[in-house]
Coordinates of C-alpha atoms in Angstrom, one line a residue:
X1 CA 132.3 72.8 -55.9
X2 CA 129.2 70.6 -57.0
X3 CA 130.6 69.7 -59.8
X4 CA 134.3 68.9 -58.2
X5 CA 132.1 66.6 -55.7
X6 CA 130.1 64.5 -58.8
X7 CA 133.4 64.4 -60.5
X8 CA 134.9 62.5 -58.1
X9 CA 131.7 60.5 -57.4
X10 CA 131.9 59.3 -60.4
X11 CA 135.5 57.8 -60.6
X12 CA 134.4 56.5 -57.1
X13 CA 131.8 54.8 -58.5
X14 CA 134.3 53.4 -61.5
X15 CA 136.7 52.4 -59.2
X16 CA 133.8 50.2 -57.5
X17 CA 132.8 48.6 -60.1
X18 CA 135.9 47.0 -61.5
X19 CA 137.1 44.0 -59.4
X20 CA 140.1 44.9 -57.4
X21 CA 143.2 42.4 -57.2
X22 CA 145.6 42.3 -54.8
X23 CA 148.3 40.5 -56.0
X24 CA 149.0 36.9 -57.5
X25 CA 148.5 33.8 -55.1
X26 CA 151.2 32.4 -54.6
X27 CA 151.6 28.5 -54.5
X28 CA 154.8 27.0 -53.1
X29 CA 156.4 24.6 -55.6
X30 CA 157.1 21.0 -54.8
X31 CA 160.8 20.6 -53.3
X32 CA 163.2 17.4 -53.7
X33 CA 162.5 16.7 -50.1
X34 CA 163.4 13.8 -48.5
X35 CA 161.3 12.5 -45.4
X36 CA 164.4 12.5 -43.4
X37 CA 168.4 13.1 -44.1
X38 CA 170.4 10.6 -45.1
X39 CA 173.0 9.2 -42.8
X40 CA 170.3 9.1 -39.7
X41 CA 168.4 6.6 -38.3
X42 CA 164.9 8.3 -37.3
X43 CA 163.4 11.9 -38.6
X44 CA 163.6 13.9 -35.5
X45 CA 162.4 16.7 -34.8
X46 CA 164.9 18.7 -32.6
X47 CA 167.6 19.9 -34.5
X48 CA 170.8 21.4 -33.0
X49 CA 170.2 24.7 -35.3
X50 CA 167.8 25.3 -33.1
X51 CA 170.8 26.4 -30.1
X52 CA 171.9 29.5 -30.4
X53 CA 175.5 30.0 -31.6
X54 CA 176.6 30.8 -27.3
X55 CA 175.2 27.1 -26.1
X56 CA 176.1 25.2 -29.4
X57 CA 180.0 26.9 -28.6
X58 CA 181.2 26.5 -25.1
X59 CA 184.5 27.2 -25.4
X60 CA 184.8 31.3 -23.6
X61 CA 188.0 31.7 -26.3
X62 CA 185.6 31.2 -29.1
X63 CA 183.2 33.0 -27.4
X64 CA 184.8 35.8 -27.1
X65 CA 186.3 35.6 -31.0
X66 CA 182.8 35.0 -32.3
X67 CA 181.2 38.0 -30.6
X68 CA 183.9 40.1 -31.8
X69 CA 183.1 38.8 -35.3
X70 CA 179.5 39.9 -35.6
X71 CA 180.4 43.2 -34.0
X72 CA 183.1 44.1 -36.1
X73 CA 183.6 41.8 -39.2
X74 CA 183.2 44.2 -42.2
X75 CA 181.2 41.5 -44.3
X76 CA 178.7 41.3 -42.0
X77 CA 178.9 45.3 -41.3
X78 CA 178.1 45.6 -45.3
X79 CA 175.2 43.2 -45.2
X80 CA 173.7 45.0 -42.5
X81 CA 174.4 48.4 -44.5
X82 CA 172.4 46.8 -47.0
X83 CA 169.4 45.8 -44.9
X84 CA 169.5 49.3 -43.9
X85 CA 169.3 50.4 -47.2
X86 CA 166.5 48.4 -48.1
X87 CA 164.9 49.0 -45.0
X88 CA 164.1 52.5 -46.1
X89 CA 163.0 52.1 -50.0
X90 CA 160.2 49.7 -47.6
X91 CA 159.6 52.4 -45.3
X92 CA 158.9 55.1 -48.8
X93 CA 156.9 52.1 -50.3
X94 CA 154.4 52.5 -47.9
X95 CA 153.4 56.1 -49.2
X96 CA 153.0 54.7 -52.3
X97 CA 149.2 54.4 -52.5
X98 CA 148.9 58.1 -51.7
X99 CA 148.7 60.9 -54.1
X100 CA 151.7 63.0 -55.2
X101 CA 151.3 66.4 -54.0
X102 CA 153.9 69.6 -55.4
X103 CA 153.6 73.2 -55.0
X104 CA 154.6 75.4 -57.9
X105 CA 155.5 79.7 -58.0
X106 CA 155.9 80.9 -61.0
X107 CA 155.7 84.0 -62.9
X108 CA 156.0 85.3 -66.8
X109 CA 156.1 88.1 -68.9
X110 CA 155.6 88.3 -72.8
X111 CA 156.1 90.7 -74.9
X112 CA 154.8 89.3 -78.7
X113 CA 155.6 91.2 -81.8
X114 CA 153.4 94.7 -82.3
X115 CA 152.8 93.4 -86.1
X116 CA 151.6 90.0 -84.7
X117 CA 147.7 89.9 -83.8
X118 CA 148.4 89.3 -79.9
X119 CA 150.8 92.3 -79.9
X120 CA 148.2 94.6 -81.8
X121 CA 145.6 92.9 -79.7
X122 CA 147.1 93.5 -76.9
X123 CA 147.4 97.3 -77.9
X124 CA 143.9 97.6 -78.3
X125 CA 142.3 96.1 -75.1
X126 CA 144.9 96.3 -72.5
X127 CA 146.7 99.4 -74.0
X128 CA 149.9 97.6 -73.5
X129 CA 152.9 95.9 -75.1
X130 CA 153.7 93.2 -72.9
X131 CA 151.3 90.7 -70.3
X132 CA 152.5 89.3 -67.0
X133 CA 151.2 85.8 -66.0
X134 CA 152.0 85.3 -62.0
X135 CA 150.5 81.6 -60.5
X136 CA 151.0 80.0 -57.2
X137 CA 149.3 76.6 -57.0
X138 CA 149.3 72.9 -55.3
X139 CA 149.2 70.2 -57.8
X140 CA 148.0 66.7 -56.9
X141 CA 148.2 63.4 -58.7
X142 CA 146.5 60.1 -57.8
X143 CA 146.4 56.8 -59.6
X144 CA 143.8 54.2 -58.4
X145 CA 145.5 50.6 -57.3
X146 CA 142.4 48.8 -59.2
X147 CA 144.5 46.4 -60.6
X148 CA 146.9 45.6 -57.6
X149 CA 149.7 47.1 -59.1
X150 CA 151.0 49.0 -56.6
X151 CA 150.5 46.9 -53.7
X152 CA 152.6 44.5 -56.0
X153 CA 155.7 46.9 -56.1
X154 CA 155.1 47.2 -52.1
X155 CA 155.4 43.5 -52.2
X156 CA 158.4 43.7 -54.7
X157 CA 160.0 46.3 -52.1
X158 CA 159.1 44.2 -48.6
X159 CA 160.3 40.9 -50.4
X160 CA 163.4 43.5 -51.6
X161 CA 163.9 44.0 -47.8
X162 CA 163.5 40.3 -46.6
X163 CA 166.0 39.4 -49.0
X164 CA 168.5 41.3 -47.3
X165 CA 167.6 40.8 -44.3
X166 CA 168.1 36.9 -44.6
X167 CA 171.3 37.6 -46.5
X168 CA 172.8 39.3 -43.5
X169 CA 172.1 36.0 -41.4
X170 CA 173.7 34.3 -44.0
X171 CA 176.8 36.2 -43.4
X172 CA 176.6 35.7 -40.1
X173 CA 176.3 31.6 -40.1
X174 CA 179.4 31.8 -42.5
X175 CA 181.2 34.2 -40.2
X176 CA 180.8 32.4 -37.0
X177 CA 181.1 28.8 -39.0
X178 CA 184.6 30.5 -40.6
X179 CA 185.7 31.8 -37.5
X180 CA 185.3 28.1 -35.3
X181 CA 187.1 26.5 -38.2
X182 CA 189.7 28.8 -37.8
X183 CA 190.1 28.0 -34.5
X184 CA 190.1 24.5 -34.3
X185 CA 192.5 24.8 -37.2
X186 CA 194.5 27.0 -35.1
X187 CA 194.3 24.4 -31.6
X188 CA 195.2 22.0 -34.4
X189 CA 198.2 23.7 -35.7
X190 CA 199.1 24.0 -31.7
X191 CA 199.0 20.0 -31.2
X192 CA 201.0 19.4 -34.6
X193 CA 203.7 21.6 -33.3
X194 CA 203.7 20.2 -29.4
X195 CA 204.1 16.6 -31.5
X196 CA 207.1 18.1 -33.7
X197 CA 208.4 19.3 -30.8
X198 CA 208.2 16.0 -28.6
X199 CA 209.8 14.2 -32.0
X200 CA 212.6 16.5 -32.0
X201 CA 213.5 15.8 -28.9
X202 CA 213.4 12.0 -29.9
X203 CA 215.7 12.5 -32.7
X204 CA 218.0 14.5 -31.1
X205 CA 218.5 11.3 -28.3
X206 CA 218.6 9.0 -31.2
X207 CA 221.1 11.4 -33.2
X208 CA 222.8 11.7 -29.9
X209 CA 223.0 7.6 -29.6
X210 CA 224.2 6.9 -33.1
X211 CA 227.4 9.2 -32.3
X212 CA 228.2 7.3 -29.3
X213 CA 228.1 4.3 -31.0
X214 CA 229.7 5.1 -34.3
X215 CA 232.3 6.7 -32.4
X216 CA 232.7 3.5 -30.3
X217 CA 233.3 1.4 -33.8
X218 CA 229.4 0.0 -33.7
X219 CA 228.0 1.9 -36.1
X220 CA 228.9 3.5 -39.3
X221 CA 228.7 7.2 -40.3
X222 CA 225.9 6.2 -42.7
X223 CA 223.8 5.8 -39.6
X224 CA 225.0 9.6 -38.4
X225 CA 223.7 10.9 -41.1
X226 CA 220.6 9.5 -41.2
X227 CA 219.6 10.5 -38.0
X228 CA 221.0 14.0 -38.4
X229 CA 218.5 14.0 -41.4
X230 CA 215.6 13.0 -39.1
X231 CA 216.1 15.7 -36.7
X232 CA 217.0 18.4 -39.6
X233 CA 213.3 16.6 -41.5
X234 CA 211.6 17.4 -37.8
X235 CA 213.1 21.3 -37.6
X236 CA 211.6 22.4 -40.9
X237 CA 208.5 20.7 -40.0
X238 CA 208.3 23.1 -37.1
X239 CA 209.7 26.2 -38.7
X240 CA 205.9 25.4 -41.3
X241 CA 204.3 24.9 -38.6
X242 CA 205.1 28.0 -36.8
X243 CA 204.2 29.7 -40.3
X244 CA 201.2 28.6 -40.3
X245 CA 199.6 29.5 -36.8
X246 CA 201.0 32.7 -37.3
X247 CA 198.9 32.7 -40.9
X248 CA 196.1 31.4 -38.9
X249 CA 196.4 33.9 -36.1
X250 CA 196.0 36.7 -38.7
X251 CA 193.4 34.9 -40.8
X252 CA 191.6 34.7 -37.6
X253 CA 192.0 38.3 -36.9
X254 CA 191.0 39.7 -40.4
X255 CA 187.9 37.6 -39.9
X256 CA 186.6 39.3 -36.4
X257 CA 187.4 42.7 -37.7
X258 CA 191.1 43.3 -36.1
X259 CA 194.7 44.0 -37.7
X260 CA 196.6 41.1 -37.4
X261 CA 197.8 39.7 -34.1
X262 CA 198.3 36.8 -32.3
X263 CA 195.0 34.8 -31.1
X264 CA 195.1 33.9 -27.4
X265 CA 194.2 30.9 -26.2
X266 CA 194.4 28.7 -23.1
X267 CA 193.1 25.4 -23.9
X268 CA 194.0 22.6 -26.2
X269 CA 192.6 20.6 -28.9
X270 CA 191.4 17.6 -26.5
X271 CA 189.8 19.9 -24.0
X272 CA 187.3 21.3 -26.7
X273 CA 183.8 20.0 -26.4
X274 CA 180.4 20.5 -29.0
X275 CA 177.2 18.6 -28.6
X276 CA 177.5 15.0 -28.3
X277 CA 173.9 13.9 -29.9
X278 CA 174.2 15.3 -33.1
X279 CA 170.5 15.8 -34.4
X280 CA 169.8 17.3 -37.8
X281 CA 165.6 17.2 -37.9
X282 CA 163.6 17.3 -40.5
X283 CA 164.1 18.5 -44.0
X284 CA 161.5 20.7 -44.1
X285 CA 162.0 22.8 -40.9
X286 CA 165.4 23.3 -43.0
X287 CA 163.7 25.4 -45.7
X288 CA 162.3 27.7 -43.1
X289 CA 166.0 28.2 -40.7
X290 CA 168.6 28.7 -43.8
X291 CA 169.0 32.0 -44.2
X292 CA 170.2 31.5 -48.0
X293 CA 166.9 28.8 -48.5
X294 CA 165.0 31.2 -47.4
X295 CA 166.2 34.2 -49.3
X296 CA 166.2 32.7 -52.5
X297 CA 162.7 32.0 -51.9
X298 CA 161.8 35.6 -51.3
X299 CA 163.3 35.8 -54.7
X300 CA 160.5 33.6 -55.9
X301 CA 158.4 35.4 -54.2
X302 CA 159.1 39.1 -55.6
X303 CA 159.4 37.6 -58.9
X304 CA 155.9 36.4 -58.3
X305 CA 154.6 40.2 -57.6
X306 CA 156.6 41.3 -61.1
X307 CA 154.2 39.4 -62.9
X308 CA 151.3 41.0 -61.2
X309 CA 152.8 44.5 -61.9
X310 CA 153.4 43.3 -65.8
X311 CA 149.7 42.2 -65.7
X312 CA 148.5 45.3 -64.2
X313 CA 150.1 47.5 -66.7
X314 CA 148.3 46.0 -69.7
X315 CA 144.9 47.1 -67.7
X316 CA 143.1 50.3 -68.1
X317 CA 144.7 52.5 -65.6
X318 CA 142.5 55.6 -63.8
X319 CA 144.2 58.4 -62.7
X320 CA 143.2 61.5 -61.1
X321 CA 144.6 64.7 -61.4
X322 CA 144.1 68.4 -59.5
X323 CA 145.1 71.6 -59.3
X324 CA 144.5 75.0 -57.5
X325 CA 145.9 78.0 -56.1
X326 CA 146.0 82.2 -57.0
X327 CA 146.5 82.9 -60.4
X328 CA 146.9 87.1 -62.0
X329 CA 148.1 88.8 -65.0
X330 CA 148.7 91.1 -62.5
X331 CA 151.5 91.3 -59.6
X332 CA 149.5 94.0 -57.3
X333 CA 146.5 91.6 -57.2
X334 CA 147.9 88.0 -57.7
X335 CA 147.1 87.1 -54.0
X336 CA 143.3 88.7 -53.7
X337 CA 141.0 86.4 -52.3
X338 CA 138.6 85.2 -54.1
X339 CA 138.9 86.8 -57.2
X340 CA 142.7 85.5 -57.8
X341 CA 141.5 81.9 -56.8
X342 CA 141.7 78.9 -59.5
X343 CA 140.8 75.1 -59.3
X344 CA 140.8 72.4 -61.6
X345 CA 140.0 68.3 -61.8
X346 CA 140.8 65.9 -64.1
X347 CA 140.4 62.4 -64.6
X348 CA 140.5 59.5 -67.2
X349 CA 141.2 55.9 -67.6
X350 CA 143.6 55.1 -70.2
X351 CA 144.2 51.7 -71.7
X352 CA 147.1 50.3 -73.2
X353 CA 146.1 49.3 -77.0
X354 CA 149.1 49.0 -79.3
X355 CA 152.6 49.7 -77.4
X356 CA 154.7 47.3 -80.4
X357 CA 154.0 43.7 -78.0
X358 CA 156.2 45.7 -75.0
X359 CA 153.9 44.9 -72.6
X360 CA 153.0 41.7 -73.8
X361 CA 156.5 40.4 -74.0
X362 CA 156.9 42.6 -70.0
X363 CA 154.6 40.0 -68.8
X364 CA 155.9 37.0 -70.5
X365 CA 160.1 37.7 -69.6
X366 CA 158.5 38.4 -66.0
X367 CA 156.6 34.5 -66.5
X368 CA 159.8 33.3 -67.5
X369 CA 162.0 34.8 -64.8
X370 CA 159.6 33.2 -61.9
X371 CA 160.0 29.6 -63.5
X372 CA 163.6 30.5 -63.6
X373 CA 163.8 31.2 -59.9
X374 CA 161.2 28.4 -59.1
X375 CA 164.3 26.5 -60.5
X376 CA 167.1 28.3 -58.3
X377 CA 164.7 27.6 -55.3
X378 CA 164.5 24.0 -55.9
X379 CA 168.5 24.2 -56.4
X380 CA 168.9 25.7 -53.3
X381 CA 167.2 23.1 -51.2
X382 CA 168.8 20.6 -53.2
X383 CA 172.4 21.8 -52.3
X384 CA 171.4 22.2 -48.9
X385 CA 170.2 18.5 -48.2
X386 CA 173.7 17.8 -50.0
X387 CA 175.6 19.8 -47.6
X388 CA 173.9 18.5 -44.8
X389 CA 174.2 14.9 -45.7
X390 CA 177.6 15.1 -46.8
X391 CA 178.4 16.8 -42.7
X392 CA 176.6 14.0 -41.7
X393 CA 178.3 11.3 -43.5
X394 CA 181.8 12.8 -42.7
X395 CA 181.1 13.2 -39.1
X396 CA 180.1 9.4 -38.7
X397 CA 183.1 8.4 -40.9
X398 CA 185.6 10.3 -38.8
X399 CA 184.6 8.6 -36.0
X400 CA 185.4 6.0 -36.8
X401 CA 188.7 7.4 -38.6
X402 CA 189.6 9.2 -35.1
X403 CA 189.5 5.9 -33.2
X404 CA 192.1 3.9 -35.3
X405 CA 194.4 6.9 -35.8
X406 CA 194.5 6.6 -32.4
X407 CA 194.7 3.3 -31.9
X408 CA 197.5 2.9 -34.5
X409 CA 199.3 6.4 -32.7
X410 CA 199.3 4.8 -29.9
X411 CA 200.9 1.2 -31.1
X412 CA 203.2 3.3 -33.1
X413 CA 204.1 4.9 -30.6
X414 CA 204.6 1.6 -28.1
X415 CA 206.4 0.2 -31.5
X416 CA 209.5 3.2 -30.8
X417 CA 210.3 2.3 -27.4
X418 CA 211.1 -1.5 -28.7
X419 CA 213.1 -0.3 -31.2
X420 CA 215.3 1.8 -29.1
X421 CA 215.6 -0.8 -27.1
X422 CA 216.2 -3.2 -29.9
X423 CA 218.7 -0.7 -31.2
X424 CA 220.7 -0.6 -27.9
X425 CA 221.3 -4.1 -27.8
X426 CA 221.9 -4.6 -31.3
X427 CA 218.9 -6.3 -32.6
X428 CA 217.9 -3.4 -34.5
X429 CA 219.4 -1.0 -37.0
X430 CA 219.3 2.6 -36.9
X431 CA 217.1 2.6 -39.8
X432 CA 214.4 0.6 -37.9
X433 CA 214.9 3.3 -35.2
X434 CA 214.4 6.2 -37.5
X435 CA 211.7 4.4 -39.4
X436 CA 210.0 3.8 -36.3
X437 CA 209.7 7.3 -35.2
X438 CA 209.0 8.8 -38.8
X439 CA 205.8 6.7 -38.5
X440 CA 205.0 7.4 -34.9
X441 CA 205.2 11.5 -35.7
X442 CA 203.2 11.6 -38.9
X443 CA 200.1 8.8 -37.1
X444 CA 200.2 11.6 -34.5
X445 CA 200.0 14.2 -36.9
X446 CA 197.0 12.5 -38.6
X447 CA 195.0 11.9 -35.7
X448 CA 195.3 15.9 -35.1
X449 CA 194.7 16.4 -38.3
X450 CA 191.4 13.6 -38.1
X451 CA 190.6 15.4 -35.1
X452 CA 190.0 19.2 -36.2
X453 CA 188.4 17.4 -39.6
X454 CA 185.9 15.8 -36.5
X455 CA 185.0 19.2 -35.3
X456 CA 185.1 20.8 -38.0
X457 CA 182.3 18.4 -39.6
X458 CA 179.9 19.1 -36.6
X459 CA 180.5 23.4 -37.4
X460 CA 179.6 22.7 -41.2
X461 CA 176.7 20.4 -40.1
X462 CA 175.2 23.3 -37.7
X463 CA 175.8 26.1 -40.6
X464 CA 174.4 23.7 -43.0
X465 CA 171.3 23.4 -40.5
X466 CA 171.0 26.8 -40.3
X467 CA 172.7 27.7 -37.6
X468 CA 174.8 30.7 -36.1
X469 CA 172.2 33.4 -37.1
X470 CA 170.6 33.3 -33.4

């Protein structure tokens, strides 16, 4: 037992003596940052990310739709499988710095040749042909982290775990941004058809008018059928329509986790309301909020602990072995104690010497593979200030867009009353008429269709923030 005790001494001694390491620092590369984004007029601080998805949505329908979606949408019901997943292999990382333990029965019986020298041997001082060989025993191996190798592949397995854990709040910023868009697609879709609608009913009056008079001798058949087109022009455009909120509907349905159905909803396109001061804040705080920013750091980050483990393994590595239990050539006494008692320790530091460049070229591939993903980081940010300025630029642009499509809806609009009236009292042909109210439905059309683009710039500004994770 002394000499179990100095044994161990000793490696404790070796294991002092080297200088431990945990793992490589780890230096955040410089990022294309700009001071503020593009398209606003002072870095600010507050950022609309920062609501949760509940205050940045008001609407109860969409409420009630985006709830439904994290709950049930089988994207996001993978991603959190994953996390799971990973969640565990963390959880067995943890154990890895302790010694592997097994515990081992077995038993054997030989029976060598008599003409060989164990069978004649045998013969002469055990008087028999055959030996038995029963052994119980615990076995225990331990390898000493001098080198920080295995608190790297702890890091590998937390950043592992990160990873997926910011990947599932990815999925959930582009489920709830998917399902908004859907919907104010879908209140857009419901506008377009109350305008079709309205214009049918127009055309049929104007259809309706051009009979009278061609069939009082003051217009021609020409004019008929002109007007008959219109209408027929304004049917199909409702028959798409309808085809379309129905696709909708069951887009929309797919996307919270449902069969396909119709959506439910009480309001219209005008009523909706999002946050009036749109702020974005600053750059930086970005890097930190987007869940896919942030996981491909972690990659970095993992990548980084590879080339500590690839380091460590060119090292001299110290492991410790044991064993012990009841050993007998003999089943009657195999478990007398202490005579069928056995023990044994073993140690010894190995080092790596000629393993044809394999490690070497371990630790240079790993090198290479963190520039590479110092690279993707960098990309990532990149492509998130781009999708962030270019919400920004389209929300200020449509703006702008959304008041002269109305403005030019409305004089349209004004502009098929005088031509009726023009028409009437025959100042105006019919093709003025039709004209007229061809332009008035498709200026209505685009400013629905301005509109949803409106609202829908604000949602990809919040996801591009982001947002919709909280």
């Amino acid at each position: 037992m002394k000499r179990v005790k100095n044994i161990i001494l000793t490696f404790v001694l070796a294991i002092g003596s080297v200088s431990c390491v945990s793992k490589l620092a780890y230096t955040e590369p410089e990022l294309p940052l700009p001071e503020k984004f593009q398209y606003t007029a002072t870095a600010d601080t507050a950022s609309i990310a920062n609501l949760e998805w509940k205050q940045f949505f008001s609407d109860p329908i969409l409420q009630g739709l985006i709830e439904k979606g994290i709950k049930n949408n089988y994207d996001l019901q993978i991603a959190l499988k994953q996390v799971a997943a990973s969640q565990e292999k963390l959880k067995q990382a943890k154990y890895m710095q302790y010694p592997d333990v097994g515990f081992g029965v077995s038993g054997q019986i030989s029976r060598p040749s008599k003409n060989s020298m164990n069978g004649q041997s045998l013969n002469l001082f055990l008087g028999s042909s055959h030996v038995e060989d029963y052994n119980a025993a615990f076995n225990l191996s331990w390898e000493a982290d001098i080198w920080g190798k295995i608190k790297n592949q702890q890091e590998v397995s937390r950043m592992q775990y990160l990873q997926t854990y910011e990947g599932s709040k990815a999925v959930q910023t582009q489920v709830v941004a998917a399902i908004a868009q859907g919907y104010y697609n879908l209140l857009m879709l419901d506008r377009q058809l109350a305008i079709a609608k309205s214009n049918l009913e127009l055309s049929s009056n104007t259809l309706l008018m051009t009979q009278k008079m061609w069939e009082s001798g003051d217009n021609t058949s020409l004019g008929v059928q002109q007007a008959a087109a219109q209408k027929q022009a304004t049917e199909l455009l409702i028959a798409q329509l309808e085809q379309n909120i129905a696709i909708q509907e069951n887009a929309l349905s797919i996307l919270v986790g449902e069969l396909p159905n119709k959506v439910d909803r009480t309001i219209e396109m005008s009523d909706t309301s999002l946050p009036q001061n749109i702020t974005a804040g600053l750059p930086a705080a970005m890097v930190s909020r987007r869940p896919d920013v942030r996981q491909q750091e972690l990659v970095l980050l993992e990548s980084n602990a590879m080339v500590g483990i690839a380091q460590a393994n060119m090292y001299p590595a110290l492991k410790i072995t044991a064993n012990g239990g009841v050993n007998s050539f003999k089943f009657d006494n195999w478990f007398q104690i202490p005579a069928s008692l056995f023990g044994s320790v073993l140690g010894g530091i190995t080092q790596p010497i000629f393993q044809k460049r394999q490690l070497k070229t371990d630790l240079e591939v790993a090198k290479i593979q963190r520039e590479k993903n110092v690279l993707a980081f960098r990309q990532s940010v990149l492509n998130a200030v781009g999708e962030i300025s270019d919400a920004l630029v389209s929300n200020e642009n449509l703006k702008v867009q959304e008041q002269k499509a109305t403005e030019q809806a409305t004089t349209l609009k004004d502009g098929i009353k005088s031509a009726q009236l023009l028409y009437k009292g025959g100042s105006a042909n019919y093709l003025e008429v039709i004209t007229a109210q061809g332009n008035s439905l498709q200026a209505e059309l685009n400013l629905a269709s301005i509109k949803r683009q409106r609202l829908s710039s604000i949602v990809d500004l919040y996801r591009a923030l982001g947002g919709g994770w909280k």
